[in-house]
Coordinates of C-alpha atoms in Angstrom, one line a residue:
X1 CA 23.6 9.5 14.5
X2 CA 20.5 8.5 12.5
X3 CA 22.5 6.7 9.8
X4 CA 24.1 4.5 12.5
X5 CA 20.6 3.9 14.0
X6 CA 19.5 2.5 10.6
X7 CA 22.4 0.1 10.6
X8 CA 21.8 -1.2 14.1
X9 CA 18.1 -1.6 13.6
X10 CA 18.5 -3.5 10.3
X11 CA 21.1 -5.8 11.9
X12 CA 18.8 -6.5 14.8
X13 CA 15.8 -7.3 12.6
X14 CA 17.8 -9.5 10.3
X15 CA 19.0 -11.7 13.1
X16 CA 15.9 -11.7 15.3
X17 CA 13.3 -14.4 15.3
X18 CA 13.3 -17.9 14.1
X19 CA 10.2 -17.9 12.0
X20 CA 10.3 -17.9 8.2
X21 CA 10.4 -14.5 6.7
X22 CA 9.6 -13.1 3.3
X23 CA 12.0 -10.6 1.7
X24 CA 11.0 -8.4 -1.2
X25 CA 12.7 -5.7 -3.3
X26 CA 10.6 -3.2 -5.3
X27 CA 11.0 0.2 -6.7
X28 CA 9.4 3.1 -8.5
X29 CA 10.3 5.9 -10.8
X30 CA 8.1 8.9 -11.7
X31 CA 9.6 11.4 -14.2
X32 CA 7.6 14.5 -14.9
X33 CA 7.9 17.6 -17.2
X34 CA 6.2 20.9 -16.2
X35 CA 6.0 24.4 -17.5
X36 CA 5.1 27.1 -14.8
X37 CA 4.6 30.7 -15.9
X38 CA 5.5 32.1 -12.5
X39 CA 7.9 29.8 -10.7
X40 CA 8.8 32.3 -8.0
X41 CA 5.2 33.4 -7.3
X42 CA 6.0 37.1 -7.9
X43 CA 3.2 39.7 -8.3
X44 CA 5.5 41.6 -10.7
X45 CA 8.4 40.5 -13.0
X46 CA 6.9 37.1 -13.5
X47 CA 9.4 34.4 -14.7
X48 CA 8.3 31.2 -16.4
X49 CA 10.5 28.1 -16.8
X50 CA 10.4 24.4 -17.7
X51 CA 10.9 22.0 -14.7
X52 CA 12.0 18.4 -15.0
X53 CA 11.8 16.2 -11.9
X54 CA 12.4 12.5 -11.1
X55 CA 12.4 10.5 -7.8
X56 CA 13.8 7.0 -8.3
X57 CA 13.1 4.9 -5.2
X58 CA 14.0 1.4 -4.0
X59 CA 12.0 -0.3 -1.2
X60 CA 13.3 -3.4 0.7
X61 CA 10.7 -5.2 2.8
X62 CA 10.8 -8.0 5.4
X63 CA 7.6 -9.7 6.6
X64 CA 7.0 -12.3 9.3
X65 CA 3.9 -13.6 10.9
X66 CA 3.5 -10.7 13.2
X67 CA 6.0 -8.1 12.1
X68 CA 7.0 -6.1 9.1
X69 CA 9.9 -3.8 8.3
X70 CA 10.7 -1.7 5.3
X71 CA 13.6 0.5 4.1
X72 CA 13.0 2.9 1.3
X73 CA 15.8 5.1 -0.2
X74 CA 16.0 7.3 -3.2
X75 CA 16.8 10.8 -4.5
X76 CA 14.7 13.6 -5.9
X77 CA 16.4 15.2 -8.9
X78 CA 15.2 18.7 -10.0
X79 CA 16.3 20.4 -13.2
X80 CA 15.3 23.8 -14.6
X81 CA 15.9 25.0 -18.1
X82 CA 16.6 28.7 -17.4
X83 CA 16.8 28.9 -13.6
X84 CA 19.7 26.5 -13.1
X85 CA 20.4 27.8 -9.7
X86 CA 17.3 25.9 -8.6
X87 CA 18.8 22.5 -9.7
X88 CA 19.1 20.0 -6.8
X89 CA 19.6 16.4 -6.0
X90 CA 18.1 15.6 -2.6
X91 CA 18.4 12.1 -1.1
X92 CA 15.9 10.6 1.3
X93 CA 16.0 7.5 3.5
X94 CA 13.1 6.1 5.5
X95 CA 12.8 3.1 7.8
X96 CA 9.7 1.7 9.4
X97 CA 9.1 -1.4 11.5
X98 CA 6.0 -2.7 13.2
X99 CA 5.4 -5.6 15.7
X100 CA 1.9 -6.9 16.4
X101 CA 1.2 -8.9 19.5
X102 CA -2.1 -10.2 20.9
X103 CA -3.1 -6.9 22.4
X104 CA -0.1 -4.6 21.8
X105 CA 1.3 -3.0 18.7
X106 CA 4.8 -1.5 18.6
X107 CA 6.2 0.8 15.9
X108 CA 9.3 2.8 15.0
X109 CA 9.9 5.2 12.1
X110 CA 13.2 6.7 11.2
X111 CA 13.8 9.2 8.4
X112 CA 16.5 11.3 6.8
X113 CA 15.2 13.7 4.1
X114 CA 16.8 16.6 2.2
X115 CA 14.4 18.9 0.4
X116 CA 14.1 22.3 -1.1
X117 CA 12.5 25.0 1.0
X118 CA 10.4 26.0 -2.1
X119 CA 8.6 22.6 -2.0
X120 CA 6.6 23.5 1.1
X121 CA 6.6 27.3 0.8
X122 CA 2.8 27.6 0.7
X123 CA 2.5 25.8 4.0
X124 CA 5.6 27.2 5.6
X125 CA 7.0 30.7 5.0
X126 CA 5.4 31.7 1.7
X127 CA 8.9 32.3 0.3
X128 CA 9.2 30.8 -3.2
X129 CA 12.3 32.8 -4.1
X130 CA 14.8 31.3 -1.6
X131 CA 16.1 27.9 -2.6
X132 CA 17.6 26.6 0.6
X133 CA 18.2 22.9 1.3
X134 CA 16.4 21.7 4.4
X135 CA 17.8 18.5 6.0
X136 CA 15.4 16.8 8.4
X137 CA 16.3 13.8 10.6
X138 CA 13.6 12.2 12.8
X139 CA 12.8 9.3 15.0
X140 CA 9.1 8.3 15.9
X141 CA 8.3 5.4 18.2
X142 CA 4.7 4.4 18.8
X143 CA 2.7 2.0 21.0
X144 CA -0.9 1.0 21.3
X145 CA -2.7 -1.4 23.6
X146 CA -6.2 -2.9 23.5
X147 CA -7.5 -2.7 27.0
X148 CA -10.8 -4.3 26.2
X149 CA -12.8 -5.3 23.1
X150 CA -13.9 -1.7 22.8
X151 CA -11.1 0.4 24.4
X152 CA -7.7 1.2 23.0
X153 CA -4.9 3.5 24.3
X154 CA -1.9 4.7 22.3
X155 CA 1.3 6.6 22.9
X156 CA 3.3 8.4 20.2
X157 CA 6.6 10.3 20.4
X158 CA 8.7 12.2 17.9
X159 CA 12.1 13.8 17.8
X160 CA 13.2 15.8 14.8
X161 CA 16.2 18.0 13.8
X162 CA 16.0 20.4 10.9
X163 CA 19.0 22.2 9.4
X164 CA 19.1 24.9 6.7
X165 CA 21.9 25.3 4.1
X166 CA 21.5 29.1 4.2
X167 CA 21.0 31.7 6.9
X168 CA 17.6 32.6 5.5
X169 CA 16.0 30.0 7.7
X170 CA 16.5 28.8 11.2
X171 CA 17.9 25.5 12.5
X172 CA 15.5 23.7 14.9
X173 CA 14.7 20.8 17.1
X174 CA 11.2 19.5 17.8
X175 CA 10.1 17.1 20.5
X176 CA 6.5 15.9 20.9
X177 CA 4.5 13.4 22.9
X178 CA 0.9 12.5 22.4
X179 CA -1.5 10.0 24.0
X180 CA -5.1 9.0 23.2
X181 CA -7.9 6.8 24.3
X182 CA -10.5 5.4 21.8
X183 CA -13.8 3.7 22.6
X184 CA -15.9 1.7 20.1
X185 CA -19.5 2.7 21.1
X186 CA -21.1 0.6 18.3
X187 CA -20.3 -0.7 14.8
X188 CA -20.6 2.8 13.4
X189 CA -19.4 5.2 16.2
X190 CA -16.0 5.5 17.7
X191 CA -14.9 8.4 20.0
X192 CA -12.2 9.3 22.5
X193 CA -9.8 11.9 23.9
X194 CA -6.3 13.0 22.7
X195 CA -3.7 14.9 24.7
X196 CA -0.4 16.2 23.2
X197 CA 2.6 18.3 24.2
X198 CA 5.4 19.6 22.1
X199 CA 8.5 21.8 22.3
X200 CA 10.2 23.5 19.4
X201 CA 13.5 25.3 19.6
X202 CA 14.9 27.3 16.7
X203 CA 18.0 29.5 16.3
X204 CA 19.2 31.9 13.7
X205 CA 21.9 34.6 13.4
X206 CA 19.6 37.2 15.0
X207 CA 17.3 35.4 17.4
X208 CA 16.2 32.2 19.0
X209 CA 12.8 30.9 20.1
X210 CA 11.6 28.3 22.6
X211 CA 7.9 27.3 22.1
X212 CA 5.8 24.9 24.2
X213 CA 2.4 23.8 22.8
X214 CA -0.3 21.8 24.6
X215 CA -3.4 20.4 23.0
X216 CA -6.5 18.6 24.4
X217 CA -9.0 17.3 21.9
X218 CA -12.1 15.1 21.6
X219 CA -12.0 12.8 18.6
X220 CA -14.8 10.9 16.8
X221 CA -15.5 8.7 13.8
X222 CA -18.9 7.9 12.5
X223 CA -19.8 5.7 9.5
X224 CA -23.2 6.7 8.1
X225 CA -23.1 3.8 5.6
X226 CA -20.7 1.8 3.6
X227 CA -19.9 4.8 1.4
X228 CA -20.3 7.8 3.7
X229 CA -18.1 8.6 6.8
X230 CA -17.1 11.5 9.0
X231 CA -14.2 11.8 11.4
X232 CA -12.6 14.6 13.2
X233 CA -11.4 16.3 16.3
X234 CA -12.0 19.5 18.2
X235 CA -10.2 20.9 21.2
X236 CA -8.3 23.7 22.9
X237 CA -4.6 24.5 22.7
X238 CA -2.1 26.6 24.7
X239 CA 1.0 28.2 23.3
X240 CA 3.8 29.5 25.5
X241 CA 6.7 31.2 23.7
X242 CA 10.0 32.7 24.7
X243 CA 12.0 34.7 22.2
X244 CA 15.6 36.0 22.6
X245 CA 17.3 38.6 20.5
X246 CA 19.6 41.6 20.8
X247 CA 16.8 43.5 22.5
X248 CA 16.4 41.0 25.3
X249 CA 13.9 38.3 26.1
X250 CA 10.2 38.4 25.3
X251 CA 7.7 36.0 26.6
X252 CA 4.2 35.5 25.2
X253 CA 1.3 33.1 25.6
X254 CA -1.8 32.4 23.5
X255 CA -4.9 30.2 23.9
X256 CA -6.9 29.1 21.0
X257 CA -8.9 26.2 19.4
X258 CA -7.9 23.3 17.2
X259 CA -10.0 21.3 14.9
X260 CA -9.9 18.9 12.0
X261 CA -12.9 17.3 10.3
X262 CA -13.2 15.2 7.1
X263 CA -16.3 14.0 5.3
X264 CA -15.6 11.2 2.9
X265 CA -17.6 9.5 0.2
X266 CA -16.5 6.3 -1.6
X267 CA -18.7 4.9 -4.4
X268 CA -18.2 2.6 -7.3
X269 CA -17.6 5.5 -9.7
X270 CA -17.0 8.6 -7.7
X271 CA -15.0 9.3 -4.5
X272 CA -14.6 12.5 -2.6
X273 CA -13.2 14.1 0.6
X274 CA -14.1 17.5 2.1
X275 CA -11.8 18.6 5.0
X276 CA -11.7 21.5 7.4
X277 CA -8.8 22.2 9.8
X278 CA -7.3 24.7 12.2
X279 CA -3.8 24.1 13.7
X280 CA -0.5 25.7 14.7
X281 CA 3.0 24.7 13.6
X282 CA 6.5 26.1 13.6
X283 CA 7.8 27.7 10.4
X284 CA 11.3 27.5 9.1
X285 CA 12.0 31.1 10.3
X286 CA 11.2 30.2 13.9
X287 CA 7.7 31.7 14.1
X288 CA 4.6 29.8 15.2
X289 CA 2.0 29.8 12.4
X290 CA -1.7 29.4 12.8
X291 CA -3.3 27.9 9.7
X292 CA -7.0 27.5 8.7
X293 CA -7.6 25.3 5.7
X294 CA -10.5 23.9 3.7
X295 CA -9.7 21.3 1.0
X296 CA -11.7 19.2 -1.5
X297 CA -10.6 16.2 -3.5
X298 CA -12.8 14.4 -6.0
X299 CA -12.2 11.6 -8.5
X300 CA -14.3 9.8 -11.0
X301 CA -13.7 6.6 -12.9
X302 CA -14.5 7.3 -16.6
X303 CA -13.4 4.0 -18.0
X304 CA -11.5 0.9 -16.9
X305 CA -8.2 2.7 -17.7
X306 CA -9.1 6.5 -17.5
X307 CA -10.0 8.6 -14.4
X308 CA -10.4 12.3 -13.7
X309 CA -9.4 14.1 -10.5
X310 CA -9.8 17.5 -8.9
X311 CA -7.9 18.9 -5.9
X312 CA -8.7 22.3 -4.5
X313 CA -7.8 24.1 -1.3
X314 CA -8.0 27.5 0.4
X315 CA -5.7 28.3 3.3
X316 CA -5.0 31.3 5.5
X317 CA -1.7 31.6 7.5
X318 CA -0.9 34.1 10.2
X319 CA 1.2 34.4 13.3
X320 CA -0.2 32.5 16.3
X321 CA 1.1 35.3 18.7
X322 CA 1.1 38.5 16.7
X323 CA -2.4 39.4 15.6
X324 CA -1.1 42.4 13.6
X325 CA 1.3 40.4 11.6
X326 CA 0.8 39.8 7.9
X327 CA -1.9 37.4 6.9
X328 CA -1.3 35.2 3.9
X329 CA -3.9 33.5 1.7
X330 CA -3.1 30.6 -0.6
X331 CA -5.4 29.1 -3.2
X332 CA -4.7 25.9 -5.1
X333 CA -6.8 24.3 -7.9
X334 CA -5.6 21.3 -9.8
X335 CA -7.6 19.1 -12.2
X336 CA -6.0 16.1 -13.9
X337 CA -6.6 13.1 -16.1
X338 CA -4.9 9.7 -15.4
X339 CA -4.4 6.8 -17.8
X340 CA -3.5 3.3 -16.6
X341 CA -1.3 2.1 -19.5
X342 CA -0.5 -1.2 -17.7
X343 CA -0.8 -2.6 -14.2
X344 CA 2.7 -1.1 -13.5
X345 CA 2.6 2.1 -15.6
X346 CA 0.4 5.2 -15.3
X347 CA 0.3 8.5 -17.2
X348 CA -1.2 11.8 -15.9
X349 CA -1.8 15.2 -17.4
X350 CA -2.6 18.0 -15.0
X351 CA -3.1 21.7 -14.7
X352 CA -2.3 23.6 -11.5
X353 CA -3.4 27.1 -10.6
X354 CA -1.9 28.8 -7.5
X355 CA -2.5 32.2 -5.9
X356 CA -0.8 33.8 -3.0
X357 CA -2.1 37.0 -1.4
X358 CA -0.3 38.8 1.5
X359 CA -2.8 41.3 2.8
X360 CA -0.5 43.7 4.8
X361 CA 2.0 43.9 2.0
X362 CA -0.7 44.4 -0.6
X363 CA 0.7 41.7 -2.9
X364 CA -1.1 39.1 -5.0
X365 CA 0.7 36.6 -7.1
X366 CA -0.6 33.7 -9.2
X367 CA 0.8 31.0 -11.5
X368 CA -0.4 28.6 -14.1
X369 CA 1.4 25.2 -14.7
X370 CA 0.8 22.2 -16.9
X371 CA 2.5 18.9 -16.2
X372 CA 2.9 15.6 -17.8
X373 CA 4.0 12.7 -15.5
X374 CA 4.7 9.0 -15.8
X375 CA 4.6 6.6 -12.9
X376 CA 6.2 3.2 -13.1
X377 CA 6.2 0.6 -10.3
X378 CA 8.8 -2.2 -10.4
X379 CA 7.6 -5.1 -8.3
X380 CA 11.0 -6.7 -8.2
X381 CA 11.2 -10.1 -6.5
X382 CA 10.2 -11.9 -3.3
X383 CA 12.2 -14.5 -1.4
X384 CA 11.0 -16.7 1.5
X385 CA 13.6 -18.1 3.9

């Protein structure tokens, strides 16, 4: 279904319009080599291994006076020296198009992505052992309209299907719709209201779930100066869940709060971001997780070609419906150095510390990893016609 949609959209864009268009083809490749002393995040029987990864990507872009479309495709290749059962080749395909009119902006995003369940285990299930291939197809239209010089309304929708290659995780479909209103009070302050609704259905061999989520938030953005800014949202959310298994049907509901705030600093030498968030999201096992996270990123320009970076985060994950369920804590700390060897080539050396604690199970696991990565951007060519 989604692959056919790509073909029809590309054909329509290629033949539409009579204005001159600029076509470009570019690409990137970013091989990396890593050693992790606990690849499965076990509290006992730790196992280390060498991990080699590469994601060659090609990007085709078409630009016109008021529109732009891009198609990116590639494959992520993972290889392990000892744990060869983790080896994978996962393709991905993404298409984006935007049309700008005098007051209206239209957008459409399509994607097809295969990935390992281990890649997002910290944010999802906390399971670093299972290596299931998750296939996600999605379509996301968007629309915004400038009512006045200071007021803008927007509407966004999303439909996504996710399938797992093993029975360890559920297959799911997710539908969401959100709308917002933004008002520019002055040059520094912007604020508004956001309303969203989503439905997530998942099914596995033993049970199925049907979850409805509603969220109402106030949003704001304030620029203290040219280098300091703060933006965020705070609101209330409602979760209605229906679970079906061999014991019958169980219905639950839960009311909570949602928030997300970011303070950013951008100077000539240093830049930093501090973020706080609370949200709920469906996991690959069909449960609704509530996550609270604080994260910090900082970078400093040491020379014209050398920079240092630090990324750190602390996150707690628990069931949004079952207060007695296991609560998981994840810590991540990653400093790195990056060299610009040429305008197209960059080299980075990084260290990554991870820790995962599951309170009810009484387990605590950690890992140390060091990685060397090269990033090369191929600018390709441009053609105007």
